[in-house]
Coordinates of C-alpha atoms in Angstrom, one line a residue:
M830 CA -43.0 -37.9 54.0
K831 CA -39.4 -36.6 54.5
N832 CA -38.6 -37.3 50.9
K833 CA -41.7 -35.4 49.8
N834 CA -40.8 -32.4 52.0
L835 CA -37.3 -32.4 50.6
L836 CA -38.6 -32.5 47.1
T837 CA -40.9 -29.5 47.8
W838 CA -38.1 -27.4 49.3
L839 CA -35.9 -28.3 46.4
T840 CA -38.5 -27.2 43.9
I841 CA -39.0 -23.9 45.7
F842 CA -35.3 -23.3 45.7
L843 CA -34.9 -24.0 42.0
L844 CA -37.8 -21.7 41.2
A845 CA -36.4 -19.0 43.3
T846 CA -33.0 -19.4 41.8
T847 CA -34.4 -19.3 38.2
S848 CA -36.5 -16.2 38.9
C849 CA -33.4 -14.4 40.2
N850 CA -30.8 -15.5 37.6
D851 CA -32.7 -16.4 34.5
Q852 CA -32.6 -12.9 33.0
P853 CA -33.2 -12.8 29.2
K854 CA -30.1 -12.7 27.1
P855 CA -29.6 -9.3 25.4
N856 CA -29.8 -9.0 21.6
F857 CA -27.2 -7.4 19.3
I858 CA -27.5 -5.5 16.1
F859 CA -24.1 -4.7 14.5
I860 CA -24.3 -2.3 11.5
L861 CA -21.1 -2.1 9.4
V862 CA -21.1 0.5 6.6
D863 CA -18.6 0.2 3.8
D864 CA -16.3 3.2 3.3
L865 CA -18.3 5.5 5.5
G866 CA -16.1 8.5 6.3
W867 CA -15.6 10.2 9.7
T868 CA -17.5 13.3 8.6
D869 CA -20.2 11.6 6.4
L870 CA -22.9 11.9 9.0
G871 CA -24.8 14.9 10.4
C872 CA -23.9 14.0 13.9
Y873 CA -20.2 14.1 12.8
N874 CA -20.7 17.7 11.4
S875 CA -21.6 17.0 7.8
S876 CA -23.7 19.9 6.5
F877 CA -24.4 18.4 3.0
Y878 CA -25.3 14.8 3.8
E879 CA -28.5 14.3 5.7
T880 CA -28.8 11.5 8.3
P881 CA -31.6 12.3 10.8
N882 CA -32.1 8.6 11.8
I883 CA -28.4 7.9 12.5
D884 CA -28.3 11.3 14.3
R885 CA -31.1 10.2 16.6
L886 CA -29.3 6.9 17.3
A887 CA -26.3 9.0 18.3
A888 CA -28.4 11.2 20.5
A889 CA -29.7 8.1 22.4
G890 CA -26.3 6.4 22.6
T891 CA -22.6 7.2 22.8
L892 CA -20.8 8.8 19.9
F893 CA -17.0 8.1 19.8
T894 CA -14.9 10.9 18.3
N895 CA -11.6 8.9 18.4
A896 CA -12.8 5.5 17.0
Y897 CA -10.5 3.7 14.5
A898 CA -10.7 0.9 12.0
A899 CA -7.9 -1.6 12.4
S900 CA -6.9 -1.0 8.7
P901 CA -7.4 1.7 6.1
V902 CA -9.0 -0.9 3.8
C903 CA -11.9 -3.3 4.2
S904 CA -11.0 -7.0 4.5
P905 CA -8.4 -6.6 7.3
T906 CA -10.8 -4.5 9.4
R907 CA -13.6 -7.0 8.9
A908 CA -11.3 -9.8 10.0
S909 CA -10.4 -7.8 13.1
I910 CA -14.0 -7.3 14.0
L911 CA -14.8 -11.0 13.8
T912 CA -11.7 -12.2 15.5
G913 CA -10.6 -9.5 18.0
K914 CA -7.1 -9.6 16.5
Y915 CA -5.0 -7.1 14.6
P916 CA -4.9 -7.9 10.8
S917 CA -1.2 -8.7 10.9
R918 CA -1.9 -11.4 13.5
V919 CA -4.7 -12.9 11.4
G920 CA -2.6 -12.7 8.3
I921 CA -5.0 -10.6 6.2
T922 CA -3.4 -7.2 5.7
D923 CA -4.9 -6.1 2.3
W924 CA -8.3 -6.2 0.7
I925 CA -9.0 -9.6 -0.8
P926 CA -7.4 -10.5 -3.2
G927 CA -5.5 -7.2 -3.2
H928 CA -3.1 -5.7 -5.7
D929 CA 0.7 -6.1 -5.3
P930 CA 2.3 -4.7 -8.4
K931 CA 5.6 -6.2 -9.6
D932 CA 7.0 -3.0 -11.1
R933 CA 7.2 -1.0 -7.9
K934 CA 10.0 -0.5 -5.4
L935 CA 8.6 -3.0 -2.9
L936 CA 6.8 -6.3 -3.2
G937 CA 3.9 -6.8 -0.8
P938 CA 3.7 -9.9 1.5
K939 CA 1.7 -13.0 0.6
D940 CA -1.2 -12.4 2.9
L941 CA -4.3 -14.7 3.2
H942 CA -7.3 -14.5 0.9
E943 CA -9.7 -15.9 3.4
L944 CA -10.4 -15.8 7.1
P945 CA -9.0 -19.0 8.6
L946 CA -11.6 -21.5 9.8
S947 CA -9.4 -22.0 12.9
E948 CA -10.4 -18.6 14.2
I949 CA -13.4 -18.6 16.6
T950 CA -15.4 -15.8 15.3
V951 CA -17.6 -13.6 17.5
A952 CA -20.6 -15.2 15.6
E953 CA -19.4 -18.7 16.7
A954 CA -19.0 -17.5 20.2
F955 CA -22.6 -16.3 20.3
K956 CA -23.8 -19.4 18.6
K957 CA -22.3 -21.5 21.4
Q958 CA -24.4 -19.4 23.8
G959 CA -27.6 -20.3 22.1
Y960 CA -27.9 -17.2 19.9
Q961 CA -29.5 -17.1 16.5
T962 CA -26.9 -15.5 14.2
F963 CA -27.7 -13.6 11.0
F964 CA -25.6 -12.0 8.3
A965 CA -26.6 -9.7 5.5
G966 CA -24.5 -7.8 3.0
K967 CA -20.8 -7.6 2.3
W968 CA -18.5 -10.3 3.5
H969 CA -15.3 -10.1 1.5
L970 CA -13.4 -12.6 3.7
G971 CA -13.1 -15.6 1.4
D972 CA -14.8 -17.7 -1.3
E973 CA -16.6 -21.0 -1.1
G974 CA -16.0 -22.8 2.1
F975 CA -15.2 -19.5 3.9
F976 CA -18.6 -17.8 3.6
P977 CA -20.5 -16.4 6.7
E978 CA -22.3 -19.7 7.1
D979 CA -18.9 -21.4 7.5
Q980 CA -17.9 -18.9 10.2
G981 CA -20.8 -19.1 12.7
F982 CA -23.7 -17.4 11.0
D983 CA -27.0 -19.4 10.7
V984 CA -28.3 -17.2 7.9
N985 CA -26.5 -15.4 5.0
F986 CA -28.1 -13.0 2.6
G987 CA -25.6 -11.5 0.1
G988 CA -22.3 -12.3 1.8
H989 CA -19.7 -13.7 -0.7
H990 CA -16.1 -13.1 -1.9
K991 CA -16.6 -9.9 -3.8
G992 CA -16.0 -6.5 -2.1
S993 CA -18.4 -4.5 -4.2
P994 CA -21.9 -5.4 -5.5
P995 CA -21.2 -7.3 -8.7
G996 CA -24.4 -6.1 -10.3
G997 CA -24.5 -2.7 -8.8
Y998 CA -27.1 -1.4 -6.4
Y999 CA -30.2 -2.3 -8.4
S1000 CA -31.6 -5.7 -9.1
P1001 CA -30.6 -7.9 -10.9
Y1002 CA -27.7 -8.2 -8.3
K1003 CA -25.6 -10.9 -9.9
N1004 CA -24.9 -12.1 -6.3
P1005 CA -24.6 -15.9 -5.8
K1006 CA -25.9 -15.5 -2.2
L1007 CA -28.8 -13.1 -2.8
S1008 CA -31.7 -13.9 -5.1
D1009 CA -32.8 -11.1 -7.4
G1010 CA -35.7 -8.9 -6.4
P1011 CA -38.1 -7.1 -8.7
E1012 CA -36.2 -5.2 -11.4
G1013 CA -35.0 -1.9 -10.0
E1014 CA -35.1 -3.1 -6.4
Y1015 CA -32.5 -1.2 -4.4
L1016 CA -29.8 -3.3 -2.6
T1017 CA -29.7 -1.3 0.6
D1018 CA -33.5 -1.6 0.9
R1019 CA -33.3 -5.3 0.3
L1020 CA -30.7 -6.0 2.9
T1021 CA -32.7 -4.1 5.4
D1022 CA -35.9 -5.9 4.4
E1023 CA -34.2 -9.3 5.1
S1024 CA -32.9 -8.0 8.5
I1025 CA -36.4 -6.8 9.5
R1026 CA -37.8 -10.2 8.4
F1027 CA -35.3 -11.9 10.6
L1028 CA -36.3 -9.7 13.6
E1029 CA -39.9 -10.5 13.0
N1030 CA -39.2 -14.2 13.2
N1031 CA -36.9 -14.1 16.2
Q1032 CA -38.6 -12.0 18.8
T1033 CA -38.4 -14.7 21.4
N1034 CA -34.8 -16.0 20.7
P1035 CA -31.7 -14.0 21.6
F1036 CA -30.0 -12.9 18.3
F1037 CA -26.8 -11.5 16.9
L1038 CA -27.7 -9.6 13.7
F1039 CA -24.8 -8.4 11.6
L1040 CA -26.0 -6.0 8.9
S1041 CA -23.0 -5.2 6.6
F1042 CA -24.2 -2.7 4.0
Y1043 CA -22.4 -2.6 0.6
T1044 CA -23.1 1.1 0.5
V1045 CA -21.3 3.5 0.2
H1046 CA -18.6 1.6 -1.6
T1047 CA -18.2 2.1 -5.4
P1048 CA -19.8 2.0 -7.8
I1049 CA -21.3 5.3 -6.8
Q1050 CA -24.9 4.9 -8.1
A1051 CA -27.4 7.5 -7.2
N1052 CA -30.5 6.4 -5.2
K1053 CA -33.3 7.3 -7.7
K1054 CA -35.6 8.2 -4.9
H1055 CA -33.3 10.9 -3.4
I1056 CA -31.0 12.1 -6.1
G1057 CA -33.2 15.1 -7.1
K1058 CA -33.1 16.5 -3.6
F1059 CA -29.4 16.5 -3.5
E1060 CA -28.9 17.7 -7.1
E1061 CA -30.9 20.7 -6.1
K1062 CA -29.0 21.1 -2.9
A1063 CA -25.7 20.9 -4.7
S1064 CA -26.7 23.6 -7.1
L1065 CA -27.0 26.0 -4.2
V1066 CA -23.6 25.3 -2.8
R1067 CA -20.9 27.9 -3.4
I1068 CA -17.4 26.4 -3.1
A1069 CA -14.5 28.6 -2.0
G1070 CA -11.1 27.2 -3.0
P1071 CA -10.0 24.3 -5.1
E1072 CA -12.0 21.1 -5.4
R1073 CA -8.9 18.9 -4.8
S1074 CA -5.5 19.3 -3.1
P1075 CA -2.3 17.3 -3.6
E1076 CA -1.5 14.3 -1.3
H1077 CA 1.9 12.8 -2.2
D1078 CA 1.2 11.3 -5.7
G1079 CA -2.5 11.6 -5.4
M1080 CA -5.3 14.2 -4.9
T1081 CA -7.7 14.6 -2.0
R1082 CA -11.2 16.0 -2.3
E1083 CA -11.9 19.1 -0.3
N1084 CA -15.7 19.2 -0.1
Q1085 CA -18.9 17.2 0.2
V1086 CA -21.0 18.2 -2.8
N1087 CA -21.5 14.9 -4.7
P1088 CA -25.3 14.5 -5.0
A1089 CA -25.1 10.8 -6.0
Y1090 CA -23.0 10.0 -3.0
A1091 CA -25.3 12.1 -0.8
S1092 CA -28.3 10.2 -2.1
M1093 CA -26.7 6.9 -1.1
V1094 CA -25.9 8.1 2.4
H1095 CA -29.5 9.3 2.7
A1096 CA -30.8 6.0 1.6
L1097 CA -28.6 4.3 4.1
D1098 CA -30.0 6.5 6.8
E1099 CA -33.6 5.9 5.7
N1100 CA -33.1 2.2 6.0
I1101 CA -31.4 2.4 9.4
G1102 CA -34.4 4.4 10.5
R1103 CA -36.7 1.6 9.3
L1104 CA -34.7 -0.9 11.3
L1105 CA -34.7 1.2 14.4
D1106 CA -38.4 1.7 14.1
K1107 CA -39.0 -2.1 13.8
V1108 CA -36.8 -2.7 16.9
K1109 CA -38.9 -0.2 18.9
A1110 CA -42.3 -1.4 17.5
A1111 CA -41.4 -5.0 18.4
N1112 CA -40.4 -3.9 21.9
L1113 CA -36.9 -5.1 21.3
D1114 CA -35.2 -1.8 22.2
K1115 CA -35.5 -2.7 25.9
N1116 CA -33.0 -5.6 25.4
T1117 CA -31.0 -4.8 22.3
Y1118 CA -27.5 -3.3 21.9
I1119 CA -26.9 -1.4 18.6
I1120 CA -23.5 -0.7 17.2
L1121 CA -22.9 1.3 14.0
T1122 CA -19.4 1.9 12.5
S1123 CA -17.4 1.8 9.3
D1124 CA -14.7 -0.6 8.0
N1125 CA -12.3 2.3 7.0
G1126 CA -12.2 5.9 6.2
G1127 CA -14.1 7.6 3.4
L1128 CA -12.9 7.4 -0.2
S1129 CA -11.5 10.9 -0.6
T1130 CA -8.0 10.4 -2.1
L1131 CA -7.3 8.9 -5.5
N1132 CA -4.8 9.3 -8.3
K1133 CA -4.7 12.6 -10.2
R1134 CA -6.9 11.4 -13.0
R1135 CA -9.8 10.6 -10.8
T1136 CA -12.0 12.6 -8.3
A1137 CA -13.0 10.9 -5.2
P1138 CA -16.7 10.9 -4.2
T1139 CA -16.4 12.4 -0.6
S1140 CA -14.3 14.5 1.7
V1141 CA -13.3 13.8 5.3
R1142 CA -11.8 17.2 6.0
P1143 CA -10.3 18.3 8.4
L1144 CA -8.7 14.8 8.4
R1145 CA -5.8 14.2 6.1
A1146 CA -6.2 11.8 3.1
G1147 CA -8.8 9.0 3.1
K1148 CA -9.4 5.3 2.5
G1149 CA -6.1 3.4 1.9
W1150 CA -4.0 5.8 4.0
C1151 CA -2.7 5.6 7.6
Y1152 CA -3.3 9.3 8.0
E1153 CA -6.4 10.0 10.1
G1154 CA -8.7 10.2 7.1
G1155 CA -8.1 6.6 6.2
I1156 CA -8.5 5.0 9.7
R1157 CA -10.6 7.3 11.9
V1158 CA -14.3 6.3 11.5
P1159 CA -17.7 7.0 13.0
L1160 CA -18.8 4.8 15.9
I1161 CA -22.1 4.9 17.8
I1162 CA -23.1 2.5 20.5
K1163 CA -26.6 2.4 22.0
V1164 CA -27.3 0.3 25.1
P1165 CA -30.8 -1.2 25.7
T1166 CA -33.3 1.0 27.5
D1167 CA -33.6 -1.6 30.3
V1168 CA -29.9 -2.1 30.9
S1169 CA -28.9 -0.4 34.1
V1170 CA -25.5 1.2 34.3
R1171 CA -23.5 2.4 37.3
K1172 CA -23.6 5.9 35.9
E1173 CA -25.3 7.6 33.0
P1174 CA -23.4 6.6 29.9
P1175 CA -21.6 9.6 28.2
N1176 CA -23.2 11.0 25.1
T1177 CA -19.8 11.4 23.6
S1178 CA -16.4 9.8 24.3
D1179 CA -13.0 10.9 23.1
I1180 CA -11.2 7.8 24.3
P1181 CA -9.3 6.1 21.5
V1182 CA -10.8 2.8 20.5
I1183 CA -10.4 0.4 17.6
S1184 CA -12.3 -2.4 15.8
T1185 CA -10.5 -5.2 17.6
D1186 CA -12.4 -4.0 20.7
F1187 CA -15.8 -5.1 19.5
Y1188 CA -15.4 -8.8 20.2
P1189 CA -14.6 -8.5 23.9
T1190 CA -17.1 -5.7 24.2
L1191 CA -19.9 -7.9 22.8
L1192 CA -19.1 -10.8 25.1
D1193 CA -19.0 -8.4 28.1
M1194 CA -22.4 -7.0 27.1
A1195 CA -23.8 -10.5 26.9
G1196 CA -22.3 -11.5 30.3
V1197 CA -20.2 -14.2 28.5
P1198 CA -16.7 -14.9 29.9
A1199 CA -13.9 -13.3 28.0
M1200 CA -11.9 -15.3 25.5
P1201 CA -8.5 -13.6 25.8
D1202 CA -6.6 -16.2 23.7
Q1203 CA -9.0 -15.3 20.8
H1204 CA -9.7 -11.5 21.1
R1205 CA -6.1 -10.9 22.3
D1206 CA -5.8 -7.4 20.7
G1207 CA -9.2 -6.0 21.9
I1208 CA -10.4 -4.4 25.1
S1209 CA -14.0 -4.2 26.3
L1210 CA -15.6 -0.8 25.9
L1211 CA -18.4 -1.6 28.3
P1212 CA -16.7 0.4 31.1
I1213 CA -16.8 3.5 28.9
L1214 CA -20.5 3.0 28.3
Q1215 CA -21.0 2.7 32.0
G1216 CA -19.5 6.1 32.6
G1217 CA -15.9 5.2 32.9
E1218 CA -13.3 7.6 31.7
A1219 CA -10.4 5.4 30.5
I1220 CA -9.4 1.9 29.5
A1221 CA -5.9 0.5 30.0
R1222 CA -4.1 0.5 26.6
K1223 CA -0.6 1.1 25.6
A1224 CA -1.1 2.0 22.0
L1225 CA -3.1 1.6 18.8
F1226 CA -1.3 0.1 15.8
W1227 CA -1.8 -0.2 12.0
H1228 CA 0.1 -2.2 9.4
F1229 CA -0.7 -1.8 5.7
P1230 CA 2.4 -3.0 3.7
H1231 CA 0.8 -2.8 0.3
Y1232 CA 0.3 -0.3 -2.5
H1233 CA -3.2 0.9 -2.9
G1234 CA -5.3 2.7 -5.6
S1235 CA -5.5 5.7 -3.3
T1236 CA -1.8 6.2 -4.0
W1237 CA -0.8 5.0 -0.6
T1238 CA 2.6 3.2 -0.5
P1239 CA 3.5 0.5 2.0
G1240 CA 3.8 1.5 5.6
S1241 CA 2.7 1.3 9.2
A1242 CA 1.5 3.6 12.0
I1243 CA 1.1 3.8 15.8
R1244 CA -0.7 6.1 18.1
V1245 CA 0.3 6.5 21.8
G1246 CA -1.8 9.0 23.6
Q1247 CA -1.6 12.3 21.7
W1248 CA 1.3 11.1 19.5
K1249 CA 1.0 9.5 16.1
L1250 CA 3.9 8.1 14.1
I1251 CA 3.7 6.9 10.5
E1252 CA 6.5 5.0 8.8
F1253 CA 6.6 5.0 5.0
Y1254 CA 8.6 2.1 3.7
D1255 CA 8.7 3.1 0.0
Y1256 CA 9.6 6.8 0.7
E1257 CA 12.0 5.7 3.5
K1258 CA 10.8 8.3 5.9
T1259 CA 9.0 8.6 9.2
E1260 CA 6.6 11.3 10.3
L1261 CA 5.5 12.3 13.9
Y1262 CA 2.4 14.3 14.8
D1263 CA 0.8 15.7 17.9
L1264 CA -2.9 15.0 17.3
T1265 CA -4.0 17.3 20.2
G1266 CA -3.1 20.4 18.3
D1267 CA -2.7 19.0 14.8
L1268 CA -5.6 16.8 13.9
E1269 CA -4.9 17.6 10.3
E1270 CA -1.4 16.1 10.5
Q1271 CA 0.2 19.0 8.8
N1272 CA 3.2 19.7 11.2
D1273 CA 5.7 16.8 11.1
L1274 CA 7.6 16.9 14.4
S1275 CA 10.0 14.0 13.9
K1276 CA 13.0 16.3 13.6
Q1277 CA 11.9 18.5 16.5
Y1278 CA 11.3 15.5 18.8
P1279 CA 13.9 12.8 17.8
Q1280 CA 13.6 11.0 21.2
K1281 CA 9.8 10.7 21.0
T1282 CA 10.2 9.6 17.4
R1283 CA 12.7 6.8 18.4
E1284 CA 10.4 5.8 21.3
L1285 CA 7.3 5.3 19.1
Q1286 CA 9.4 3.7 16.4
A1287 CA 10.6 1.1 18.9
L1288 CA 7.0 0.5 20.1
L1289 CA 5.9 0.1 16.5
N1290 CA 8.7 -2.4 15.7
G1291 CA 7.6 -4.3 18.8
Y1292 CA 4.0 -4.6 17.6
L1293 CA 5.2 -5.7 14.2
E1294 CA 7.3 -8.4 15.7
E1295 CA 4.8 -9.5 18.3
T1296 CA 1.9 -9.9 15.8
G1297 CA 4.1 -11.6 13.2
A1298 CA 3.6 -8.8 10.7
Q1299 CA 5.0 -9.3 7.2
K1300 CA 6.6 -6.5 5.2

């Protein structure tokens, strides 16, 4: 009888413990857009591009005004998101395979052409916690043996070694990881279809869905459904001033009037709207975090023979540059409707954050212990989303020691508070800016504030040494 009573009380205790602690694990949707510029969205003050669905996501979440990619080009930033480490620490500092000319002043370092399997990706961390992991879209972090399915993702639609869609944005795709759809099927639609199908089949399992759109990377191919709307809109725009302005050896676009690019942005927004609607219809919004960002700045600066497709003014330069236009990106984070926070989360945040922060943030959101040896360059953003006003960080740091088609030459940069320093290795010069009053980076203060310049230069050198950066 005593044993029976003991068993009864033990059963009650276990049931009570389970009912208190067995909360459902949250779900995660991470949306990464390729080459999306800081001002390419309505919620970031674009008046030509139309993004009503992304705008409503921003209205329901937190919009970051000082969010940065870890690199001004794609592969290094993608590696930083998956590892929580600066690109120089991972060993991927250029887009893969990159372009290091032999007839220029400097030779670029021999960086990696694949994300090392020794890294414990955020997908692998989720997989160990019982999550279903899904990837769709652009990978660009290695060839066979280094694909998403080799790095923690259960499912992979479209992720392979190429950085742009080999067949363009209409089927046939010529993609070894994505079967062709009906002739004329649009790639952005297809990747969203696969993501929605995954949601429909995983409503009872916790999931980590990584939707990595190829758009709006080149080739700039108009979305046939929306192009007419933006051709008509462009015809009504009256531009004051030049179309382009000089940037070192290149030219930067000054306005957003490209109808083909606008149609691609609008198609992106339409598909994000479809995904958001599915999340709500399936009652997943109560337990799903949604993050939307870009892998680098918008393509606005190219050589003098080419005109870039977008503008990110008032920021200087664009993709490929360590000026703000190449590294400052949109970031929107929406918490689930059922997640309680200590205070109402802010609708906007001007706290500087960077893509290495996503890994520890996601773990924190999931209630999973931190992995500081892995995501050693990231800081959880959850306190910001809970109404906090700051996170403890000394500086933000970028290292891009390669020549790029945007006409960037090798260099590095660091931001400490309001101060931003850029070192140009090829030009053998250093520039200092106060971003508080000079977001456009037009007033070089390096001669006016030599002590501050030396201070930031020393910090930058320290980051280069500590992360094992190659020049």
